Amino acid sequence: MILRNVRLATLAGGVRRGAAMNDLALRDGVDVRIVEGRIAEIGTGLSGDGEDCGGRLLTPGLIDAHTHLIFGGCRAGEFVQRCQGATYEQIAAAGGGIRSTLRQTSECNDLVAIGRKHLDWMLANGTTTLEAKSGYAMTSVGEIAILEAYAELSQQGPQRIVPTLLGLHAVPSGIDRAAWVEEVCDNLIPEMARRGLAKYVDAFVEQGYFTPDDARLLASAAGQAGLRMRLHVDQLTSGGGAELAASLGAATADHLEQTGAAGIAALAESNTMPVLLPASVYALRKSKYPDARAMIDAGLPVVLATDFNPGSSPTPSLPFVMNLACVMMGMSPAEALSACTINAAASLGLESEIGSIEVGKYADLVLWDADDPAQIAYWIGAPLVRRVWIEGRVLRA
Ligand code: NIG
Ligand code: FE
């Protein structure tokens, strides 16, 4: 199959750091040949059957490197409270927050159906690969059930799902923190690794949730099991989280709203990639966004993700996140697109397979109702995704 006459944002050339994040490696008026799910040829006047795309923009499928895909119910009631001035922290202290979702998730008997609904929302927004965390059970049985649902969804497709065991999300009731950390480290991590149900582990390092020492124990258990780490750090309070993630050799440090110069310097000296989640700042009606400009100036390969979850970030839309990154953090639309494609792929260890349009890579593609890549971040809430392909299979969003 050939897609003719497209404006390509290829993102070829590998992970982007610093100034290179502005380079989309554009090619105008080219044809793309897809054979057996992969990009076979890019050029002009390719011979064979094809479809004229009218000069529209074709990008790599978007990659969402931080989602909480499966959870029960929703927290629209908390949203109403926040609209009236209550804070996320006040709502959590009153028994809402993550605990409310733990209760609602425990009442669900079809986790796969919930995940399917959310995957459809993401597909409509151009997401072809996503990371998906457990974390809304906080019992071994429940965490395993969420990861099993990810394995089933991944097998069904169409999207590629990279599973993360978020074993330390909220301290479960009826068991103390240390006992739960031990259960996660001694039992859950080895079992999930053995069964291939998790590629990463994660913890919410925050006052009232889990401590840097808990994260260290998690890192050592993950290391022994051959899993890498992603960490929620410096979201609500500044606790040296970026430095912690860097020192533990985490693949990513996520959130980073409160991270300052020292944390950015620590990341710059490590291979830990910053994953920024501006929709969670916006939805919580907070004003302090991560300092994306300082991170890019420091040469970091910034990643953007939705943080899709029912509490702090109820959006499945990476184009919306890209808009926030531009409007609220001063990123350019091109930087935002690099952050949601090749950089996101690298944060998941998949940069050799996805994240750019290059010969040999999977044909995960989005055709946009636009010709200028800046339009993806520019239009807010417009249904710009015209067509999506995953491994060469066309899926109408
Ligand atoms: O990434 N920070 C911790 N976890 C989520 C919020 C979860 C929730 O409120 O349910 C986050 O923002
Ligand atoms: Fe999160």
Coordinates of N, CA, C and O and ligand atoms in Angstrom, one line a residue, residues 66 68 75 88 98 136 169 204 232 235 255 307 309 311-312, ligand 1:
H66 N 2.7 7.9 29.8 CA 2.3 7.9 31.2 C 0.8 7.9 31.3 O 0.2 9.0 31.1
H68 N -2.8 6.0 33.4 CA -3.4 5.1 34.4 C -4.6 4.6 33.6 O -5.7 5.1 33.9
R75 N -14.4 10.6 39.0 CA -14.4 11.5 40.2 C -14.9 12.8 39.8 O -14.4 13.9 40.2
Y88 N -7.1 19.5 45.6 CA -6.8 18.1 45.5 C -6.4 17.5 46.9 O -6.9 16.5 47.3
I98 N -7.2 9.3 45.5 CA -6.8 7.9 45.0 C -7.6 6.8 45.7 O -8.1 5.9 45.1
Y136 N -4.5 1.1 40.9 CA -5.8 1.4 41.5 C -6.5 0.2 42.2 O -7.7 0.1 42.3
H169 N 1.2 3.3 45.1 CA 0.4 4.5 44.6 C -0.2 5.2 45.8 O -0.2 6.4 45.9
F204 N 4.6 6.5 43.7 CA 4.2 7.9 44.0 C 5.0 8.4 45.2 O 4.6 8.0 46.3
H232 N 6.8 8.8 40.0 CA 6.1 10.0 40.2 C 6.8 10.8 41.3 O 6.9 10.4 42.4
Q235 N 5.7 16.2 42.5 CA 4.4 16.7 41.9 C 3.8 17.8 42.8 O 3.6 18.9 42.3
H255 N 6.3 14.0 36.3 CA 5.6 15.2 36.9 C 6.6 16.3 36.9 O 6.6 17.2 36.1
D307 N -0.9 11.5 31.5 CA -1.2 11.1 32.9 C -2.7 10.8 33.0 O -3.3 10.9 34.1
N309 N -6.0 9.8 34.0 CA -6.5 9.2 35.3 C -7.7 9.9 35.7 O -7.9 11.0 35.3
G311 N -8.5 11.3 38.6 CA -8.4 12.3 39.6 C -7.7 13.6 39.1 O -8.4 14.6 38.9
S312 N -6.5 13.5 38.8 CA -5.7 14.7 38.5 C -5.6 15.0 37.0 O -5.2 16.1 36.6
Ligands
NIG1 O1 -0.1 11.0 38.4 N1 0.2 11.3 41.5 C1 -0.3 10.2 41.6 N2 -1.1 9.6 40.7 C2 -1.9 10.3 39.8 C3 -3.1 10.9 40.4 C4 -4.0 9.8 40.8 C5 -5.4 10.1 41.3 O2 -5.6 11.3 41.7 O3 -6.2 9.2 41.2 C6 -1.1 11.4 39.0 O4 -1.4 12.6 39.0

